XYZ file of C-alpha atoms in Angstrom:
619
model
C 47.949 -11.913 -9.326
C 47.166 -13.059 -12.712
C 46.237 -17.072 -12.832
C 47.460 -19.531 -15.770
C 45.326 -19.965 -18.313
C 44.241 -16.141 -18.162
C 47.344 -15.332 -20.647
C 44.804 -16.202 -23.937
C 43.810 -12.500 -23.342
C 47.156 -11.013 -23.138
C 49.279 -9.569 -25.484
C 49.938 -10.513 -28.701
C 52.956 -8.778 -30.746
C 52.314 -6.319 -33.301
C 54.045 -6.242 -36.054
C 57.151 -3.523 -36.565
C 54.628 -1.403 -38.683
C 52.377 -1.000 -36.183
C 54.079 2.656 -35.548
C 53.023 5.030 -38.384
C 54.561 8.149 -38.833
C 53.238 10.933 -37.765
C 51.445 13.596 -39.461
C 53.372 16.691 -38.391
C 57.257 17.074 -37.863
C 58.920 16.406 -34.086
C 59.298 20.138 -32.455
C 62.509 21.220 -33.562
C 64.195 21.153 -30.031
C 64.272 16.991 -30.199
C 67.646 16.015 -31.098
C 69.405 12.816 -31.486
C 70.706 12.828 -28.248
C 67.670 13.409 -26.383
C 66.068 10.310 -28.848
C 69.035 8.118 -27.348
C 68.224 9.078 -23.895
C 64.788 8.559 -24.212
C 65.508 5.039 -25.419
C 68.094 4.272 -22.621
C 65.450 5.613 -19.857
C 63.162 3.574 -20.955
C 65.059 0.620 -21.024
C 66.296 0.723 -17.737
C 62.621 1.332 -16.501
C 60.803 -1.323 -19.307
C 63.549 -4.024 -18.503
C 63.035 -3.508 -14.839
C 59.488 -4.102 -14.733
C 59.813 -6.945 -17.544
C 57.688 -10.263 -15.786
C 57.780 -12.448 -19.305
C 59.172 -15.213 -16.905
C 57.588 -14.340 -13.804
C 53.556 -15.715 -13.240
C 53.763 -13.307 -10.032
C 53.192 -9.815 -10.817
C 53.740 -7.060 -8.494
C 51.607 -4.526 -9.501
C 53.941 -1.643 -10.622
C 50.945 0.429 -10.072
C 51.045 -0.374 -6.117
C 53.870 2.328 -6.244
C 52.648 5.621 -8.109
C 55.944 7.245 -8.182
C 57.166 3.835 -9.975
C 53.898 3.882 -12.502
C 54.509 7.732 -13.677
C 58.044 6.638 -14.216
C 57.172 3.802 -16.481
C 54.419 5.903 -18.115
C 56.466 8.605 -18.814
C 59.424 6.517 -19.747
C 57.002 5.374 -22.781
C 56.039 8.828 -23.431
C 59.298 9.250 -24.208
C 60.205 5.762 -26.333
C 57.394 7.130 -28.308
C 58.854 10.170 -29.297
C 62.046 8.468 -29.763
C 60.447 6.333 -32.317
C 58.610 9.119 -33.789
C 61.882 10.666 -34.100
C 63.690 7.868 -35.613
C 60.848 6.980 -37.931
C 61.304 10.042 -39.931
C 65.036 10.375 -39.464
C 66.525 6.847 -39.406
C 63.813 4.626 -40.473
C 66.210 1.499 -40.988
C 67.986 1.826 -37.981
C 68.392 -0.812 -35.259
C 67.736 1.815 -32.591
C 64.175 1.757 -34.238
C 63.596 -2.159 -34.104
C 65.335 -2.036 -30.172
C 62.787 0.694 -29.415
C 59.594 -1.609 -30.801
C 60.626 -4.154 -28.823
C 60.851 -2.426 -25.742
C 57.096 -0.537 -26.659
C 56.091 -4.449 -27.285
C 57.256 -5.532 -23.891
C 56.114 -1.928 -22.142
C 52.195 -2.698 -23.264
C 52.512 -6.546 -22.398
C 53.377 -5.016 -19.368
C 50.534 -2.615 -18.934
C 47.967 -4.937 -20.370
C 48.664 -7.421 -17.727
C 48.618 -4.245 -15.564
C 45.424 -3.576 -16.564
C 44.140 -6.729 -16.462
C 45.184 -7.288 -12.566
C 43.799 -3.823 -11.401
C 40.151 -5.040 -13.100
C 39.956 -8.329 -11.539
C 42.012 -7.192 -7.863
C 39.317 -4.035 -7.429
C 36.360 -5.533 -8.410
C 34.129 -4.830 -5.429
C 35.522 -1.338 -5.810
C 34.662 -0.752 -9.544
C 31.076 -2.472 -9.087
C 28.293 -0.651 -10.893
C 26.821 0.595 -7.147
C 29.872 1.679 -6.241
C 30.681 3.730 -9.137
C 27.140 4.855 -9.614
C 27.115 6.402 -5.827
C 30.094 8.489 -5.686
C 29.491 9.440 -9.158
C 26.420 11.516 -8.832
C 27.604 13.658 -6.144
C 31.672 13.714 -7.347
C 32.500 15.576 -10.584
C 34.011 13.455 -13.845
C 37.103 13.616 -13.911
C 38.442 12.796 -17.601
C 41.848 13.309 -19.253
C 42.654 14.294 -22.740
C 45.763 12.694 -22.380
C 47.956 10.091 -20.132
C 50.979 11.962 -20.141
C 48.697 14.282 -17.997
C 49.090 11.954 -15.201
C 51.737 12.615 -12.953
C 50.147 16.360 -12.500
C 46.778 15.399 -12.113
C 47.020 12.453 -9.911
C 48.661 14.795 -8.036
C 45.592 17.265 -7.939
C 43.130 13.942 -6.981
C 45.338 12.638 -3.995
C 45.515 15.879 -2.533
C 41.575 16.546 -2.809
C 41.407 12.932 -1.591
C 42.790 14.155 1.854
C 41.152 17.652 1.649
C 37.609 16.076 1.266
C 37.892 13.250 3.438
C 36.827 10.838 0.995
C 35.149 7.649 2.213
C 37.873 4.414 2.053
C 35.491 2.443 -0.766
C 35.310 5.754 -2.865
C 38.931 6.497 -2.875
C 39.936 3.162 -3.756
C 37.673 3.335 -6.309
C 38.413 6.672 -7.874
C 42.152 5.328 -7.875
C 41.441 2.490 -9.741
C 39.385 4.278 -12.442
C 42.447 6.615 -12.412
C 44.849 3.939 -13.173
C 42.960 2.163 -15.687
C 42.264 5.581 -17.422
C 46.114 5.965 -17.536
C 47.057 2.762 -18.676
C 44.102 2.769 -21.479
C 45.086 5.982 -22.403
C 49.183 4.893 -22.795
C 48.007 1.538 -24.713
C 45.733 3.677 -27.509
C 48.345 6.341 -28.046
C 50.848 3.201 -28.805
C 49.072 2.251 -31.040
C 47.782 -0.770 -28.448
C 44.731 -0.301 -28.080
C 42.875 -3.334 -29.440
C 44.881 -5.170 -26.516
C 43.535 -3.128 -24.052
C 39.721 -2.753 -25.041
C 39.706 -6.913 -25.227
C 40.640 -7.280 -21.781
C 38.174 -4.818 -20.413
C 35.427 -6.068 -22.622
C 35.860 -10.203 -21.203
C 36.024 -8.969 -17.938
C 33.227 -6.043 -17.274
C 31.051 -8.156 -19.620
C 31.478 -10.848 -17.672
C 30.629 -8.668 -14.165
C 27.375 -7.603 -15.659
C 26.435 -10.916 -17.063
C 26.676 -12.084 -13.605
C 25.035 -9.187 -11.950
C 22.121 -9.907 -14.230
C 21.694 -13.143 -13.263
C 21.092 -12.875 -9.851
C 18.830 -10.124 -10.715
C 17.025 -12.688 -12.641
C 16.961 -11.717 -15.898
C 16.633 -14.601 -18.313
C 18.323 -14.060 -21.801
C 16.465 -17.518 -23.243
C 12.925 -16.153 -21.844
C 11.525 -15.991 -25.571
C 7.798 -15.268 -26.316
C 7.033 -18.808 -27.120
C 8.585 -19.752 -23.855
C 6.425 -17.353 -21.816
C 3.254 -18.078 -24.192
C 3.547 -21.509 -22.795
C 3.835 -20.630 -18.883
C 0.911 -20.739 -16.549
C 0.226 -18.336 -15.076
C 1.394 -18.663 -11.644
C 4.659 -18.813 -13.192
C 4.725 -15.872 -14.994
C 3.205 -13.564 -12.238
C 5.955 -14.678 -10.217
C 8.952 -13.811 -13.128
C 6.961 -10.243 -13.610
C 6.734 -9.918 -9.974
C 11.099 -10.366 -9.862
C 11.339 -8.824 -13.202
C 9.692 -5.255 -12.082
C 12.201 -5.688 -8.615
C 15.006 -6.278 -11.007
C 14.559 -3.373 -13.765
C 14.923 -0.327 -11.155
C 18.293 -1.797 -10.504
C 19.273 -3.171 -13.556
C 19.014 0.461 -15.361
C 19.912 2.854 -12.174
C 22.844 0.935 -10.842
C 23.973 -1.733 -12.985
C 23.972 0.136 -16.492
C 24.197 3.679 -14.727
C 27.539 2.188 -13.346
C 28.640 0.453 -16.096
C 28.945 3.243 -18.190
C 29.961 5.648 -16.099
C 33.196 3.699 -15.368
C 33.636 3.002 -19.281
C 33.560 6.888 -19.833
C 35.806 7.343 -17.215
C 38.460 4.289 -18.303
C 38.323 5.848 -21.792
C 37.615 9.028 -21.289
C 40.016 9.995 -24.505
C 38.228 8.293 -27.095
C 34.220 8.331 -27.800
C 34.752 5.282 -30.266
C 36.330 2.712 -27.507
C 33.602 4.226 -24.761
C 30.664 3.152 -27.236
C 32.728 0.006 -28.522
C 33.528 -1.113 -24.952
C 29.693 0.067 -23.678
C 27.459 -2.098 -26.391
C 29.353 -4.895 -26.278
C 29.293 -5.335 -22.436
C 26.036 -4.374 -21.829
C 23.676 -4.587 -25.387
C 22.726 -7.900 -25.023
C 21.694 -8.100 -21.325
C 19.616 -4.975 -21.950
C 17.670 -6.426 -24.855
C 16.848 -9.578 -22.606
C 15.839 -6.708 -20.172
C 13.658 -4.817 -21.951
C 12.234 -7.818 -24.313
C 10.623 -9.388 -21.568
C 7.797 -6.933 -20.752
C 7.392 -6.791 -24.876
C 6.811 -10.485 -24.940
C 4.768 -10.420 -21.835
C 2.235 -7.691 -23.675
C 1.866 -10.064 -27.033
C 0.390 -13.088 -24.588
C -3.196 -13.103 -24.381
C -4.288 -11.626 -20.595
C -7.341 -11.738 -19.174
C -8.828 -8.728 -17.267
C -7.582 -9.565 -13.874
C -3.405 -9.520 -15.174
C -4.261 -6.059 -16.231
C -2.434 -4.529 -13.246
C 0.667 -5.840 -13.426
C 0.517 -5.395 -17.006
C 0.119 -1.795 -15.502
C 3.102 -1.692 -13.692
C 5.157 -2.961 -16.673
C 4.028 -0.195 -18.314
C 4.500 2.266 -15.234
C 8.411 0.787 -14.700
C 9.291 1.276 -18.276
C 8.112 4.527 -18.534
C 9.576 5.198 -15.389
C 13.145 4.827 -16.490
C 12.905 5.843 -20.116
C 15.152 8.974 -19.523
C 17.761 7.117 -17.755
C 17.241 4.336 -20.886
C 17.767 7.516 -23.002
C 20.325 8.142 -21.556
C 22.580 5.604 -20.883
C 21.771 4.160 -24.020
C 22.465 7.172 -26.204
C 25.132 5.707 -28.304
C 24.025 4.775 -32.212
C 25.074 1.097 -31.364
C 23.052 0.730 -28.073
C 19.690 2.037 -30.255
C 18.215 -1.604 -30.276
C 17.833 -1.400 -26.359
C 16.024 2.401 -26.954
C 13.785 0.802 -29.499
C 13.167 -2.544 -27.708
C 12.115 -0.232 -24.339
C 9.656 2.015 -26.852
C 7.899 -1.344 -28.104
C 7.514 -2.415 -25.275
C 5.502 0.599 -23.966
C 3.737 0.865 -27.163
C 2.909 -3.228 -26.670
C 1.837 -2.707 -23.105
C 0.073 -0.004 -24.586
C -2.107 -1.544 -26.708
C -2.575 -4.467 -24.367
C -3.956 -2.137 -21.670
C -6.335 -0.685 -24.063
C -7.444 -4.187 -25.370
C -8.072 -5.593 -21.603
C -9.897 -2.724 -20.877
C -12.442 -3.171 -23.356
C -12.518 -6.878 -22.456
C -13.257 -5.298 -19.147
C -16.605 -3.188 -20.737
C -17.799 -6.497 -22.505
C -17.308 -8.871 -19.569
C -19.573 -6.167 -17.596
C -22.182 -5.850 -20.880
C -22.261 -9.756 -21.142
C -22.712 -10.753 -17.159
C -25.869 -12.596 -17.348
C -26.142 -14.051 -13.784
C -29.933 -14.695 -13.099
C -29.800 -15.263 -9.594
C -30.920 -12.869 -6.911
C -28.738 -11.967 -3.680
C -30.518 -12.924 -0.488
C -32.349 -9.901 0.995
C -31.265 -7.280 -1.503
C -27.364 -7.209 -0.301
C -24.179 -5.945 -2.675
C -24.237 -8.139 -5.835
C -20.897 -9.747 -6.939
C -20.674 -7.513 -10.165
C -20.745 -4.817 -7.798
C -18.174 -5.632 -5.903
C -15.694 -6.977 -8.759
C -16.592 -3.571 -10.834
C -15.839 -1.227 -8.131
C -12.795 -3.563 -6.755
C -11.454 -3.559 -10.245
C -12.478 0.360 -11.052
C -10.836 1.362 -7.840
C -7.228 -0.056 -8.343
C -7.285 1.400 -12.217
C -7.282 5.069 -10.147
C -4.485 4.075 -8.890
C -2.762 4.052 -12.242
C -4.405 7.636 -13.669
C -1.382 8.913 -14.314
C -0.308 6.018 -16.697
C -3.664 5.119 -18.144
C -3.505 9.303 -19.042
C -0.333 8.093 -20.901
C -1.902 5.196 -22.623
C -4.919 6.755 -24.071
C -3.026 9.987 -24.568
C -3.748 9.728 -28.368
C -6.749 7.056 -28.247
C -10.205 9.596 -27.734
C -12.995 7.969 -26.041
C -16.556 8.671 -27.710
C -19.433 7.183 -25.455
C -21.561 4.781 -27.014
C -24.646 6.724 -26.152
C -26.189 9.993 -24.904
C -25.031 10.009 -21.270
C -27.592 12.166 -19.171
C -26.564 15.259 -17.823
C -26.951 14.675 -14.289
C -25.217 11.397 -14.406
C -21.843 13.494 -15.438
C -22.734 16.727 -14.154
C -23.335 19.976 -15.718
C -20.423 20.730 -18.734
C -20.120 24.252 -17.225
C -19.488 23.309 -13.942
C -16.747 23.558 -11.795
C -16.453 19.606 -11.120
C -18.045 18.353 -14.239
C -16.181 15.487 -15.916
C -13.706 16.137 -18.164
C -10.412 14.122 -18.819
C -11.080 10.976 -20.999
C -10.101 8.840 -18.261
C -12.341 10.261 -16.096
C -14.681 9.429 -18.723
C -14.168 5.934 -19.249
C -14.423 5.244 -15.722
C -17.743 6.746 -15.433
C -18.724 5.373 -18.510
C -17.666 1.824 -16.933
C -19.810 2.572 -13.765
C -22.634 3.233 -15.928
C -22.478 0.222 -17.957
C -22.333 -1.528 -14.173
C -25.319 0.159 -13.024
C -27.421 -0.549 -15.866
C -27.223 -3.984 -15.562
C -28.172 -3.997 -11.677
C -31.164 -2.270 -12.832
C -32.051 -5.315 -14.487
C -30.902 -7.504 -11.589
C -32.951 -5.303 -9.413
C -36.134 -6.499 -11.887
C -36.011 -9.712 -10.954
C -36.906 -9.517 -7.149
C -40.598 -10.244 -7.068
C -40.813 -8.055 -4.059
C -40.796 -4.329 -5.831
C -39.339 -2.459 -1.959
C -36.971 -5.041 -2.007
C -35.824 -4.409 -5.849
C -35.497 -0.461 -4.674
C -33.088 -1.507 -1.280
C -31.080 -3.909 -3.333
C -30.678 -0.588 -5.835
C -29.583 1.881 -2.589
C -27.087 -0.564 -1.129
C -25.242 -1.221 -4.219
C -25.526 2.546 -5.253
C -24.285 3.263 -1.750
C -21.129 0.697 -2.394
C -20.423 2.196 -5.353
C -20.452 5.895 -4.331
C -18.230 4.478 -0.553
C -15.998 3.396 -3.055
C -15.369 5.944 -4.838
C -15.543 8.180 -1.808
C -12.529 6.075 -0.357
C -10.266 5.516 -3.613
C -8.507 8.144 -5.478
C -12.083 7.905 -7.345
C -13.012 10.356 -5.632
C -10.250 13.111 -7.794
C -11.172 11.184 -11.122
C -15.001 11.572 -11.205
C -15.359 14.464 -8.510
C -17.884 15.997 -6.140
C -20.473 16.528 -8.322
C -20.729 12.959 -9.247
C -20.778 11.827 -5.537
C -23.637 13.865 -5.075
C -25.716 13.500 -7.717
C -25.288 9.772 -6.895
C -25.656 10.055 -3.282
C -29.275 11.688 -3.969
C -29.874 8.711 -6.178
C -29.429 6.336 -3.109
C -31.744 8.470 -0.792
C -34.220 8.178 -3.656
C -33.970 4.212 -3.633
C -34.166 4.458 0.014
C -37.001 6.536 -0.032
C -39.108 4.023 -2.877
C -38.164 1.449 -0.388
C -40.240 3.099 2.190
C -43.036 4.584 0.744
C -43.960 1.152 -0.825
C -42.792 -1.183 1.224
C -44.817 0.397 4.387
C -47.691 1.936 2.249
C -50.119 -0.447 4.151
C -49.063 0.477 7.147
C -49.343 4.191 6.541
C -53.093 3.316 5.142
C -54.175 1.810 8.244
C -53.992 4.770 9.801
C -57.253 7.607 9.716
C -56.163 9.916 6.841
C -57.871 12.636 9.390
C -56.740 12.662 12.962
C -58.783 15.659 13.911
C -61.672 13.915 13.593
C -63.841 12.061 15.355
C -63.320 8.103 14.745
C -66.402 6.182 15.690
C -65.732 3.320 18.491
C -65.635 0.668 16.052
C -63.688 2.592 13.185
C -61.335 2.809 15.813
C -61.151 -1.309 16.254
C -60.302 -1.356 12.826
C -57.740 0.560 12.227
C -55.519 -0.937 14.999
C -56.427 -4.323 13.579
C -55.287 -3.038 10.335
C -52.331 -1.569 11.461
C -51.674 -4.787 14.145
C -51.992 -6.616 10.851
C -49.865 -4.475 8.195
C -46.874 -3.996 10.758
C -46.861 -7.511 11.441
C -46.736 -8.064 7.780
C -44.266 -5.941 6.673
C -42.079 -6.536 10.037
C -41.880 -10.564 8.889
C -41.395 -9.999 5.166
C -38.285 -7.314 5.749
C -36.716 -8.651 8.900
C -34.346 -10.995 6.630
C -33.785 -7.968 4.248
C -30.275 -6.629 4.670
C -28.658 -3.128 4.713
C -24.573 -3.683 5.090
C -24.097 0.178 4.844
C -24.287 1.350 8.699
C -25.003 4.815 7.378
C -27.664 4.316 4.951
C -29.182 1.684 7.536
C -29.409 4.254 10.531
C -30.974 6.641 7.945
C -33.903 4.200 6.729
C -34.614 3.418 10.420
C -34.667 6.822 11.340
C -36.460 7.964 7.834
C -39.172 4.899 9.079
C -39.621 6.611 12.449
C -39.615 9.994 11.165
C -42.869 8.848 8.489
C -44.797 6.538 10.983
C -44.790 7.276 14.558
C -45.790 10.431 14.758
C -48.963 9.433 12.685
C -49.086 6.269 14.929
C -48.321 8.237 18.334
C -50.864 10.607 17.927
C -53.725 8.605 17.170
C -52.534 6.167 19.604
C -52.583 9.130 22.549
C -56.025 9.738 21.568
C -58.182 6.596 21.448
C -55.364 4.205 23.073
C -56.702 5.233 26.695
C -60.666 4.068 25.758
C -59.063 0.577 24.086
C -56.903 0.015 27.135
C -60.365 0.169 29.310
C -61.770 -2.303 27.175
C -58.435 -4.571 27.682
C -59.604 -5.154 31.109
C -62.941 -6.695 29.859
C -60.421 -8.902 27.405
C -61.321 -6.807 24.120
C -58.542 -4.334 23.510
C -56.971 -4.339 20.009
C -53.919 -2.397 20.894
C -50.342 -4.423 20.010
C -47.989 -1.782 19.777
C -46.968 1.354 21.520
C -45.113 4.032 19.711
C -42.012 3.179 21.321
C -42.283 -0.674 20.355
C -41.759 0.556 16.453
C -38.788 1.536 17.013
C -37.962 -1.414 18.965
C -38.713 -3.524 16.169
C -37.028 -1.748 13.446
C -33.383 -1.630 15.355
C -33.640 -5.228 14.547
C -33.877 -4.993 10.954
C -31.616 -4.669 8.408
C -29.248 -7.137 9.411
C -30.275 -10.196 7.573
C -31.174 -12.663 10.229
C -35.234 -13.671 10.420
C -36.092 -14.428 13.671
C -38.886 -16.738 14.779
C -41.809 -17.005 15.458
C -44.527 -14.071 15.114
C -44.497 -10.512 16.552
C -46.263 -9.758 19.759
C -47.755 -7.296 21.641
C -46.258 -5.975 24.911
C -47.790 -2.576 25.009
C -46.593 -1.771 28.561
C -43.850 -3.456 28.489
C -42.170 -2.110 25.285
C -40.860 -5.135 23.985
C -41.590 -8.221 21.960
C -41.506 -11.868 22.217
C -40.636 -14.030 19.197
């Protein structure tokens, strides 16, 4: 029931010229008679359903036999008037007739007003947006269509077993669409589009707000926010959007083209005002977001601005097609084109942050360096976004800075050479990455260790990229051009960092080694071992694959040299152990022994001993 205080809405009285004539004669078969039926039908009805004095309104439209009564009862008053108009313009019949159409859309509007605010929950955006993509529209060209095609609905209603919620709501788009539809051809309809404008606005408004979407959330207001704050109103803002646009303005203007189904003006009049300015506070806020200055890091929700707005555009298109509802279309296109240009912009903060590092200190036993990680980290969640960033640079070509070499991208002619310019800038990022651990790599004083701190952060980058959609951006041939690189490192690492070992060793083990040539060369190689054993136990490989390979590489280039020249003079030294003067420290199987310790980055104590029988070591 209608509350005091709501009446401000309601109807005011038109004046009596209000009714113009209309632009063709009445069909000849209307005569005076039928005009003075007409006008006592619809008094009887009109008077019956007057509630001038009466707060309590039954809804007339709670009985639809009742409601196509009424409605056709002013169907007829208005031919009656159109009749009398040309015929009898002064007449009193004419002024009795305008006050019964006066009290007829008073009627209505509160009508119209009651079924709004009593069905609320079933004329919701959700609601109307769910049954409506899977029911047709039904629309009427005319009200006095209603008896036969209400008809039609409650009889597909049973047919189609309609859920409860959707046939309530189908109803009361039905009735609305009548009573709209009765109110404009009176002349009325000003009336009418008020009430549904304070109320639906009013719905959306609300809806919007506990969506979170601020209308006073201007640019200097977000300039000013730290950032905690604002990640937290993107974070709700890109929850809020999907539903905002799918349900909420879906809905909305679905139910105004069904209300007002007759008239194209009152759907776009009724649409823009309702929902215009909560979808310019909408779609301003990822604009204003783009114009603050972001730092590298905020570049991936940034991102997903971009990606929800881009997302929705055709339903944006869409729903906002009218000429008055442009400013939202326009306001969602600057803000991609601001997001746009911000992405670009961060990104090549990204590049100079990377060119401008200029960290000096070393990591610990040649481990991943922290550029390493944040580049790949960072690199690795910007595949994510291909698809966009594609978007983005659409019309922004990328020319390298320099000659890239051949095998770092591949050959052009081959199948999994890289192509697409963001494939391009990400390898070009890499590259910028990996030129500056080459000078971090410089600065070990240790030249093996400079080459193993190279292979484990060229192995991070190319697990990286192995594990991320990387891996469909910069392709095979990449990964294995850069996977050789790493062996390479690796194998630098071992040639020079166990060069003295290898040279303590007879160059010729087929021939003979004179007694005390023999003493010296275990001393040597007791002494080089030891050497190289202390100086790399601390060095790290975090990589379990490349570490098993080095180990295995190690074994693969020294104990077979080491074995046999061990099985031919360790026998004679071993004789001379008994009389205390045996040289031997290691066996062949003690090597590897000592290396499955390695790589790990803990030193142990102490010194490394021999245990030649025993195959072990003390430390």
């Amino acid at each position: 029931m209608p509350r005091k205080g709501m009446r401000s809405i309601f109807f005011k009285s038109p004046s009596p010229t209000r009714m113009t004539p209309p632009s063709s004669p009445l069909h000849h078969t209307f005569s005076e008679s039928l005009m003075e039926e007409n006008i006592e039908v619809a008094q009887f009805i009109i008077t019956k359903w007057d509630s001038s004095h009466d707060d309590n309104l039954v809804s007339l439209f709670s009985d639809k036999d009742e409601a196509r009564q009424y409605l056709g009862s002013i169907k007829g008053l208005q031919k009656a008037m159109k009749y009398l108009v040309l015929h009898q313009s002064n007449s009193e019949k004419l002024v009795r007739a305008q006050l019964l159409m006066q009290t007829a859309m008073k009627r209505l509007q509160k009508e119209f007003y009651q079924i709004l605010k009593s069905n609320r929950d079933y004329l919701d955006p959700e609601s109307v947006s769910a049954h409506s993509s899977s029911r047709p529209s039904v629309s009427r060209s005319s009200f006095s269509e209603f008896e036969e095609e209400e008809e039609e609905d409650e009889s597909e209603n049973e047919n189609d077993s309609v859920p409860e919620v959707e046939r309530a709501s189908l109803a009361a788009m039905a009735d609305l669409r009548a009573i709209a539809e009765a109110m404009r051809s009176a002349g009325y309809a000003k009336e009418c589009i008020k009430v549904y404008k304070i109320i639906r606005k009013s719905i959306v408004d609300e809806a919007l707000y506990h969506l979170g979407v601020e209308r006073e959330l201007t640019f200097q207001r977000i300039q000013k926010m730290e950032w905690e704050v604002l990640e937290f109103k993107i974070k709700n803002w890109l929850s809020a959007v999907k539903m905002a646009v799918k349900t909420l303005f879906y809905g909305e203007r679905l139910l105004c083209d069904q209300v007002f189904s007759v008239s194209a003006a009152i759907r776009e009049s009724c649409f823009t005002e309702i929902s215009k300015e909560g979808a310019l506070a909408l779609f301003g806020f990822p604009e204003n977001v783009a114009k603050c200055k972001q730092t590298p890091e905020k570049l991936f929700l940034i991102l997903d601005l971009y990606e929800a707005v881009s997302g929705l555009w055709p339903e944006v298109e869409s729903i906002f097609s009218f000429e008055s509802t442009s400013a939202v279309r326009a306001t969602a296109v600057n803000s991609l084109i601001k997001l746009g240009d911000t992405v670009r912009t961060m990104l090549m903060d990204f590049e100079t942050a990377i060119q401008k590092d200029s960290s000096k200190t070393t990591v610990p036993g040649g481990g991943i360096h922290p550029l390493t990680r944040y580049v790949m980290n960072y690199i690795s969640f910007l595949a994510d976004y291909c698809g966009i960033l594609s978007d983005i640079f659409a019309d922004w070509p990328f020319t390298v800075p320099s000659v890239l070499p051949e095998a770092y991208f591949g050959s052009p002619d081959s199948e999994g050479s890289i192509s697409s310019p963001i494939s391009v800038r990400v390898a070009w990022l890499i590259l910028i990455m990996l030129c500056k651990l080459d000078g971090k790599a410089a600065m070990y004083k240790d030249v093996p260790l400079s080459y193993l701190f190279l292979a484990n952060n060229l192995q991070y980058v190319t697990e990286k990229v192995r594990q991320s959609n990387l891996k469909f951006l910069l392709g095979d041939d990449w990964l294995i051009n850069h996977e050789l690189k790493v062996k390479q490192y690796a194998e630098n690492y071992e040639k020079i960092g166990w060069s003295k070992v290898l040279a303590s060793l007879p160059e010729n083990q087929t021939a003979e080694i004179p007694a005390d040539r023999v003493n010296d060369h275990f001393k040597k190689f007791n002494s080089a071992f030891e050497e190289a054993y202390m100086k790399q136990v601390s060095w790290v490989v975090p990589d379990p694959k490349l570490r098993d390979h080095i180990k295995i590489s190690l074994a693969r280039r020294i104990i077979p040299i080491y074995k046999e020249f061990y099985e031919a003079y360790g026998g004679v030294q071993m004789k001379k152990e008994m009389r205390g003067e045996s040289f031997i420290r290691f066996t062949p199987d003690d090597l590897g022994n000592y290396w499955s310790d390695m790589f790990y980055g803990s030193r142990r104590s102490g010194s490394v001993s021999s245990s030649s029988r025993g195959g072990g070591r003390s430390h």
